[in-house]
CSV table of C-alpha atoms and ligand atoms in Angstrom, one decimal:
chain,number,residue,atom,x,y,z
W,1,MET,CA,-116.1,-214.1,95.0
W,2,SER,CA,-113.9,-213.2,92.1
W,3,VAL,CA,-114.0,-209.8,90.4
W,4,PHE,CA,-113.5,-209.5,86.6
W,5,CYS,CA,-112.4,-206.3,84.9
W,6,TYR,CA,-112.4,-205.7,81.2
W,7,ASN,CA,-108.9,-205.1,79.7
W,8,LYS,CA,-109.4,-202.9,76.7
W,9,ASN,CA,-105.9,-203.5,75.3
W,10,GLU,CA,-106.2,-207.3,75.5
W,11,GLY,CA,-109.9,-207.2,74.5
W,12,LYS,CA,-110.9,-209.6,77.2
W,13,TYR,CA,-112.0,-209.9,80.8
W,14,GLU,CA,-109.4,-210.4,83.4
W,15,ASN,CA,-109.8,-212.0,86.8
W,16,MET,CA,-108.8,-209.4,89.3
W,17,GLY,CA,-108.9,-211.9,92.2
W,18,GLN,CA,-111.1,-212.5,95.1
W,19,ILE,CA,-111.6,-209.1,96.7
W,20,THR,CA,-114.5,-209.6,99.0
W,21,PHE,CA,-113.5,-211.2,102.3
W,22,ASN,CA,-116.1,-213.6,103.6
W,23,GLU,CA,-116.0,-212.9,107.3
W,24,GLU,CA,-118.6,-215.5,108.2
W,25,LEU,CA,-116.7,-218.2,106.4
W,26,TYR,CA,-113.5,-217.1,108.1
W,27,ARG,CA,-115.1,-217.2,111.6
W,28,ASN,CA,-116.6,-220.6,110.9
W,29,LEU,CA,-113.1,-221.9,109.9
W,30,LEU,CA,-111.2,-220.2,112.7
W,31,GLN,CA,-110.1,-222.7,115.4
W,32,THR,CA,-107.9,-220.5,117.6
W,33,SER,CA,-108.6,-219.5,121.1
W,34,GLY,CA,-107.4,-215.9,120.7
W,35,PHE,CA,-105.6,-215.1,117.5
W,36,GLY,CA,-107.9,-213.5,114.9
W,37,LYS,CA,-111.0,-213.4,117.2
W,38,GLU,CA,-110.7,-209.6,117.3
W,39,PHE,CA,-110.8,-209.0,113.6
W,40,LEU,CA,-111.0,-206.0,111.2
W,41,TRP,CA,-111.3,-206.2,107.5
W,42,THR,CA,-111.0,-203.3,105.1
W,43,ASP,CA,-111.1,-203.3,101.3
W,44,ILE,CA,-108.4,-200.7,101.0
W,45,THR,CA,-105.8,-199.1,103.4
W,46,GLY,CA,-102.3,-197.7,103.4
W,47,SER,CA,-100.8,-200.5,105.4
W,48,THR,CA,-102.3,-203.1,107.7
W,49,ASN,CA,-99.3,-202.7,109.9
W,50,ASP,CA,-100.2,-199.1,110.5
W,51,MET,CA,-103.8,-200.1,111.3
W,52,ALA,CA,-102.5,-202.8,113.7
W,53,ILE,CA,-100.2,-200.2,115.4
W,54,GLU,CA,-103.2,-197.9,115.8
W,55,LEU,CA,-105.3,-200.8,117.2
W,56,SER,CA,-102.6,-201.7,119.6
W,57,SER,CA,-102.6,-198.2,121.0
W,58,ARG,CA,-106.3,-198.6,121.7
W,59,ASN,CA,-105.7,-201.6,123.9
W,60,CYS,CA,-107.0,-204.3,121.6
W,61,ALA,CA,-106.5,-207.9,122.5
W,62,GLU,CA,-103.3,-209.8,121.8
W,63,GLY,CA,-103.8,-211.6,118.5
W,64,ALA,CA,-106.1,-208.9,117.0
W,65,VAL,CA,-105.9,-209.2,113.2
W,66,VAL,CA,-106.3,-206.6,110.4
W,67,VAL,CA,-106.8,-207.8,106.8
W,68,ALA,CA,-107.0,-205.6,103.7
W,69,ASP,CA,-107.9,-206.5,100.2
W,70,ARG,CA,-105.4,-203.9,98.9
W,71,GLN,CA,-102.8,-201.7,100.4
W,72,LEU,CA,-101.6,-198.5,98.8
W,73,LYS,CA,-98.5,-197.8,101.0
W,74,SER,CA,-97.4,-201.2,102.2
W,75,ARG,CA,-93.8,-201.7,103.2
W,76,GLY,CA,-91.4,-204.5,103.4
W,77,ARG,CA,-88.1,-204.9,105.2
W,78,MET,CA,-85.7,-202.0,105.0
W,79,ARG,CA,-88.8,-199.9,104.2
W,80,ARG,CA,-88.8,-201.2,100.7
W,81,GLU,CA,-92.0,-200.8,98.7
W,82,TRP,CA,-94.3,-203.8,98.9
W,83,LEU,CA,-96.9,-204.2,96.2
W,84,SER,CA,-100.3,-205.4,97.4
W,85,PRO,CA,-102.8,-205.8,94.5
W,86,ALA,CA,-106.3,-207.3,95.0
W,87,GLY,CA,-106.2,-211.1,95.5
W,88,GLY,CA,-103.3,-211.2,97.9
W,89,LEU,CA,-103.4,-212.1,101.6
W,90,TRP,CA,-102.3,-209.0,103.4
W,91,PHE,CA,-102.7,-208.9,107.1
W,92,SER,CA,-101.1,-207.9,110.5
W,93,ILE,CA,-101.4,-209.3,114.0
W,94,VAL,CA,-101.0,-207.4,117.2
W,95,LEU,CA,-98.7,-209.1,119.7
W,96,ARG,CA,-98.0,-208.4,123.4
W,97,PRO,CA,-95.2,-210.8,124.4
W,98,VAL,CA,-93.7,-210.7,127.8
W,99,VAL,CA,-90.3,-212.1,126.7
W,100,LYS,CA,-87.5,-209.7,126.0
W,101,ASP,CA,-85.7,-211.3,123.0
W,102,LEU,CA,-88.1,-211.2,120.1
W,103,ARG,CA,-85.4,-211.9,117.4
W,104,PRO,CA,-86.3,-215.6,116.8
W,105,LEU,CA,-90.0,-214.7,116.2
W,106,THR,CA,-89.7,-213.7,112.5
W,107,LEU,CA,-88.0,-217.0,111.8
W,108,ILE,CA,-90.5,-219.1,113.8
W,109,PHE,CA,-93.4,-217.3,112.1
W,110,GLY,CA,-91.9,-217.7,108.7
W,111,ALA,CA,-91.5,-221.4,109.1
W,112,SER,CA,-94.9,-221.8,110.7
W,113,ILE,CA,-96.6,-219.9,107.8
W,114,SER,CA,-94.7,-221.9,105.1
W,115,ASP,CA,-96.1,-225.0,106.8
W,116,SER,CA,-99.6,-223.7,106.6
W,117,ILE,CA,-99.2,-222.7,102.9
W,118,GLU,CA,-97.9,-226.2,102.0
W,119,GLU,CA,-100.8,-227.8,104.0
W,120,ILE,CA,-103.5,-225.8,102.3
W,121,THR,CA,-102.2,-225.6,98.7
W,122,GLY,CA,-99.8,-228.6,98.4
W,123,ILE,CA,-97.1,-226.2,97.1
W,124,PRO,CA,-93.7,-226.9,98.8
W,125,CYS,CA,-92.9,-223.6,100.6
W,126,ARG,CA,-89.8,-222.7,102.6
W,127,PHE,CA,-88.7,-219.9,104.8
W,128,HIS,CA,-85.6,-217.9,103.6
W,129,TRP,CA,-83.7,-216.1,106.3
W,130,PRO,CA,-84.3,-213.4,107.5
W,131,ASN,CA,-88.0,-212.9,106.5
W,132,ASP,CA,-89.0,-214.3,103.1
W,133,LEU,CA,-91.4,-217.0,102.1
W,134,TYR,CA,-90.1,-218.9,99.0
W,135,ALA,CA,-91.5,-221.5,96.6
W,136,GLY,CA,-88.5,-223.0,94.8
W,137,ASP,CA,-86.2,-220.0,94.1
W,138,CYS,CA,-89.0,-217.5,93.8
W,139,LYS,CA,-90.4,-215.2,96.5
W,140,LEU,CA,-94.0,-215.9,97.5
W,141,GLY,CA,-94.3,-213.6,100.4
W,142,GLY,CA,-92.7,-211.9,103.4
W,143,ILE,CA,-93.0,-211.0,107.0
W,144,LEU,CA,-92.4,-207.6,108.5
W,145,MET,CA,-92.1,-207.5,112.3
W,146,GLU,CA,-92.3,-203.9,113.6
W,147,SER,CA,-92.0,-202.9,117.2
W,148,ARG,CA,-91.3,-199.8,119.3
W,149,PHE,CA,-90.1,-199.8,122.9
W,150,LEU,CA,-90.3,-197.0,125.6
W,151,GLY,CA,-87.4,-198.1,127.7
W,152,ASN,CA,-88.1,-201.8,128.4
W,153,LYS,CA,-91.9,-201.4,127.8
W,154,PRO,CA,-93.1,-202.3,124.3
W,155,GLU,CA,-95.3,-199.6,122.9
W,156,TYR,CA,-96.4,-201.9,120.1
W,157,ILE,CA,-95.3,-205.2,118.4
W,158,VAL,CA,-96.9,-206.0,115.1
W,159,ALA,CA,-96.3,-208.9,112.7
W,160,GLY,CA,-97.2,-208.0,109.1
W,161,ILE,CA,-97.6,-210.8,106.6
W,162,GLY,CA,-97.9,-210.6,102.9
W,163,ILE,CA,-98.6,-213.7,100.7
W,164,ASN,CA,-99.0,-213.4,96.9
W,165,LEU,CA,-102.1,-215.4,96.4
W,166,ASN,CA,-104.8,-215.0,93.8
W,167,PHE,CA,-103.2,-212.8,91.1
W,168,PRO,CA,-100.6,-213.4,88.5
W,169,ALA,CA,-97.0,-212.4,89.3
W,170,THR,CA,-97.0,-210.2,86.2
W,171,GLU,CA,-99.0,-207.7,88.3
W,172,LEU,CA,-95.9,-207.2,90.5
W,173,GLY,CA,-93.9,-206.0,87.5
W,174,GLU,CA,-90.1,-206.3,87.2
W,175,ASN,CA,-88.4,-206.9,90.5
W,176,LEU,CA,-84.6,-206.5,90.3
W,177,LEU,CA,-84.0,-207.9,93.8
W,178,THR,CA,-86.0,-211.2,93.7
W,179,LYS,CA,-88.1,-213.1,91.3
W,180,PRO,CA,-91.7,-213.1,92.6
W,181,THR,CA,-94.3,-215.8,92.2
W,182,THR,CA,-97.9,-216.3,93.3
W,183,LEU,CA,-99.9,-219.2,94.4
W,184,LEU,CA,-102.2,-218.6,91.4
W,185,ASP,CA,-99.3,-219.1,89.1
W,186,LEU,CA,-98.1,-222.1,90.9
W,187,THR,CA,-101.4,-224.0,91.4
W,188,GLY,CA,-103.4,-222.6,88.4
W,189,LYS,CA,-106.4,-222.0,90.7
W,190,GLU,CA,-107.6,-219.7,93.5
W,191,THR,CA,-106.8,-220.4,97.1
W,192,VAL,CA,-109.6,-219.6,99.5
W,193,ARG,CA,-108.1,-216.7,101.5
W,194,GLU,CA,-110.4,-217.3,104.5
W,195,GLU,CA,-109.2,-220.9,104.8
W,196,LEU,CA,-105.5,-220.1,104.5
W,197,LEU,CA,-105.8,-217.3,107.0
W,198,ALA,CA,-107.6,-219.5,109.5
W,199,GLU,CA,-105.0,-222.2,109.1
W,200,ILE,CA,-102.1,-219.7,109.5
W,201,LEU,CA,-103.5,-218.2,112.6
W,202,LEU,CA,-104.0,-221.5,114.2
W,203,ARG,CA,-100.4,-222.6,113.7
W,204,LEU,CA,-99.1,-219.2,114.6
W,205,GLU,CA,-101.0,-219.2,117.9
W,206,GLN,CA,-99.7,-222.7,118.8
W,207,ASP,CA,-96.1,-221.8,117.9
W,208,TYR,CA,-96.3,-218.4,119.6
W,209,GLY,CA,-97.6,-220.1,122.7
W,210,GLU,CA,-94.8,-222.6,122.7
W,211,PHE,CA,-92.2,-219.8,122.2
W,212,LEU,CA,-93.5,-217.8,125.2
W,213,LYS,CA,-93.6,-220.9,127.3
W,214,ASN,CA,-90.4,-222.8,126.4
W,215,GLY,CA,-88.4,-220.4,124.3
W,216,ALA,CA,-87.2,-220.8,120.7
W,217,GLU,CA,-85.0,-223.8,120.9
W,218,SER,CA,-87.3,-226.7,120.1
W,219,LEU,CA,-89.2,-224.7,117.5
W,220,ILE,CA,-86.0,-223.8,115.6
W,221,GLU,CA,-84.9,-227.4,115.7
W,222,LYS,CA,-88.3,-228.5,114.4
W,223,TYR,CA,-88.3,-226.0,111.6
W,224,LYS,CA,-84.7,-226.2,110.4
W,225,ASN,CA,-85.8,-228.3,107.4
W,226,ARG,CA,-88.2,-225.5,106.5
W,227,CYS,CA,-85.4,-223.1,106.0
W,228,ALA,CA,-84.4,-222.6,102.4
W,229,THR,CA,-81.2,-220.8,103.3
W,230,LEU,CA,-79.5,-223.6,105.2
W,231,GLY,CA,-76.9,-225.5,103.2
W,232,ARG,CA,-76.9,-222.8,100.5
W,233,CYS,CA,-74.1,-220.6,99.3
W,234,VAL,CA,-75.2,-217.1,100.1
W,235,ARG,CA,-74.0,-213.6,99.2
W,236,ILE,CA,-74.2,-211.3,102.3
W,237,ILE,CA,-74.8,-207.6,101.4
W,238,ARG,CA,-74.4,-205.4,104.4
W,239,ASP,CA,-74.1,-202.2,102.3
W,240,ARG,CA,-72.6,-201.4,98.9
W,241,GLU,CA,-69.0,-201.6,100.1
W,242,ASN,CA,-69.5,-204.6,102.3
W,243,VAL,CA,-70.3,-207.8,100.3
W,244,GLU,CA,-69.1,-211.3,101.1
W,245,ASP,CA,-69.9,-214.9,100.2
W,246,GLY,CA,-70.2,-217.9,102.5
W,247,VAL,CA,-72.3,-221.0,103.2
W,248,ALA,CA,-75.3,-220.8,105.5
W,249,VAL,CA,-74.6,-223.7,107.9
W,250,ASP,CA,-77.0,-223.3,110.8
W,251,LEU,CA,-79.6,-221.3,112.7
W,252,ASN,CA,-79.0,-220.0,116.2
W,253,TYR,CA,-81.7,-220.3,118.9
W,254,ASP,CA,-81.8,-216.5,119.1
W,255,GLY,CA,-82.8,-216.3,115.4
W,256,GLY,CA,-79.3,-215.6,113.9
W,257,LEU,CA,-78.0,-217.3,110.8
W,258,ILE,CA,-74.6,-218.9,111.1
W,259,VAL,CA,-72.5,-218.5,108.0
W,260,GLU,CA,-69.1,-220.2,107.2
W,261,SER,CA,-66.5,-218.4,105.1
W,262,SER,CA,-64.1,-220.1,102.7
W,263,ASP,CA,-61.4,-220.0,105.4
W,264,GLY,CA,-63.6,-222.0,107.7
W,265,SER,CA,-64.4,-219.2,110.1
W,266,ARG,CA,-68.0,-218.8,111.3
W,267,ARG,CA,-70.1,-215.8,112.1
W,268,THR,CA,-73.7,-215.2,113.2
W,269,LEU,CA,-75.8,-212.7,111.2
W,270,TYR,CA,-78.7,-210.9,112.7
W,271,SER,CA,-79.2,-208.1,110.2
W,272,VAL,CA,-78.2,-207.6,106.6
W,273,GLU,CA,-79.4,-205.4,103.9
W,274,ARG,CA,-79.8,-208.3,101.5
W,275,LEU,CA,-79.0,-212.0,101.5
W,276,ILE,CA,-78.9,-213.6,98.1
W,277,LEU,CA,-79.1,-217.4,97.5
W,278,LEU,CA,-76.4,-218.4,95.1
W,279,GLN,CA,-76.2,-221.7,93.2
W,280,LYS,CA,-77.2,-224.9,95.0
W,281,LEU,CA,-74.4,-226.9,96.6
B,1,BTN,C1,-90.7,-208.3,103.1
B,1,BTN,O1,-90.6,-209.3,102.4
B,1,BTN,O2,-89.9,-207.4,103.1
B,1,BTN,C2,-91.9,-208.2,104.1
B,1,BTN,C3,-93.2,-207.8,103.4
B,1,BTN,C4,-94.3,-207.7,104.4
B,1,BTN,C5,-95.6,-207.2,103.7
B,1,BTN,C6,-96.7,-207.2,104.6
B,1,BTN,S1,-98.3,-207.1,103.8
B,1,BTN,C7,-99.1,-206.8,105.3
B,1,BTN,C8,-98.2,-205.9,106.2
B,1,BTN,N1,-98.4,-204.5,105.9
B,1,BTN,C9,-97.4,-203.9,105.4
B,1,BTN,O3,-97.3,-202.7,105.1
B,1,BTN,N2,-96.4,-204.8,105.3
B,1,BTN,C10,-96.8,-206.1,105.7
């Protein structure tokens, strides 16, 4: 159901997006065996990642999902502010993997989610290393994997996912780092949140199962064509004094991005402050 608010300045009603989650519809559409079965919806919260971390400490099932219509203190990578107006798909999943190297998981999840978005909306969507979802050269969403370990034992592992869905990108204001877009702007119509979430959870569950069983190799091979970064000139910003350009040539099976410099040398990146896509080759 869409909610309309009267905008006095414009003198007209504005669609504020779909802000009531239809749990019955979601449950009818959900085809997973575990992911999303334990489910919590809230109209407003600080951050769904914080709620998922809290759930995790209370021994919830793996794959438990928290969805919020709006978040007031949501965060992105490098603890950047993440705006979460009504109409977006903002959710977090509790994970309890037994494998030690979780680095490829963000990449696998990003590719898997971009597959689901394209399937449901028809909009070509790509994953941009390390954690962005892109449509063309605009940012459509992002993934924030958060974990804490006590020695070797994970205290929590949470995957937070934000997708700009049923609101115009103008609601996100000016963003100096990336140009945002939304599925409403791209398709001109509302996407059914419940349907997209059910589809995402199904694919994530399948890919996560494959990752736990056989590792990242075959998934990363399968998803290379979903990575918007590959084949592109990139600017790597480690910090203000440490900036260099190169070409993103490959993905490592441990989730790293292989970048070639102009002298032909190659290095594998695991963490950067920012990675900017430069002009197309
Ligand atoms: C990024 O692009 O830097 C990642 C953005 C991740 C945002 C999502 S929205 C749901 C979850 N809750 C948060 O506070 N962050 C993630």
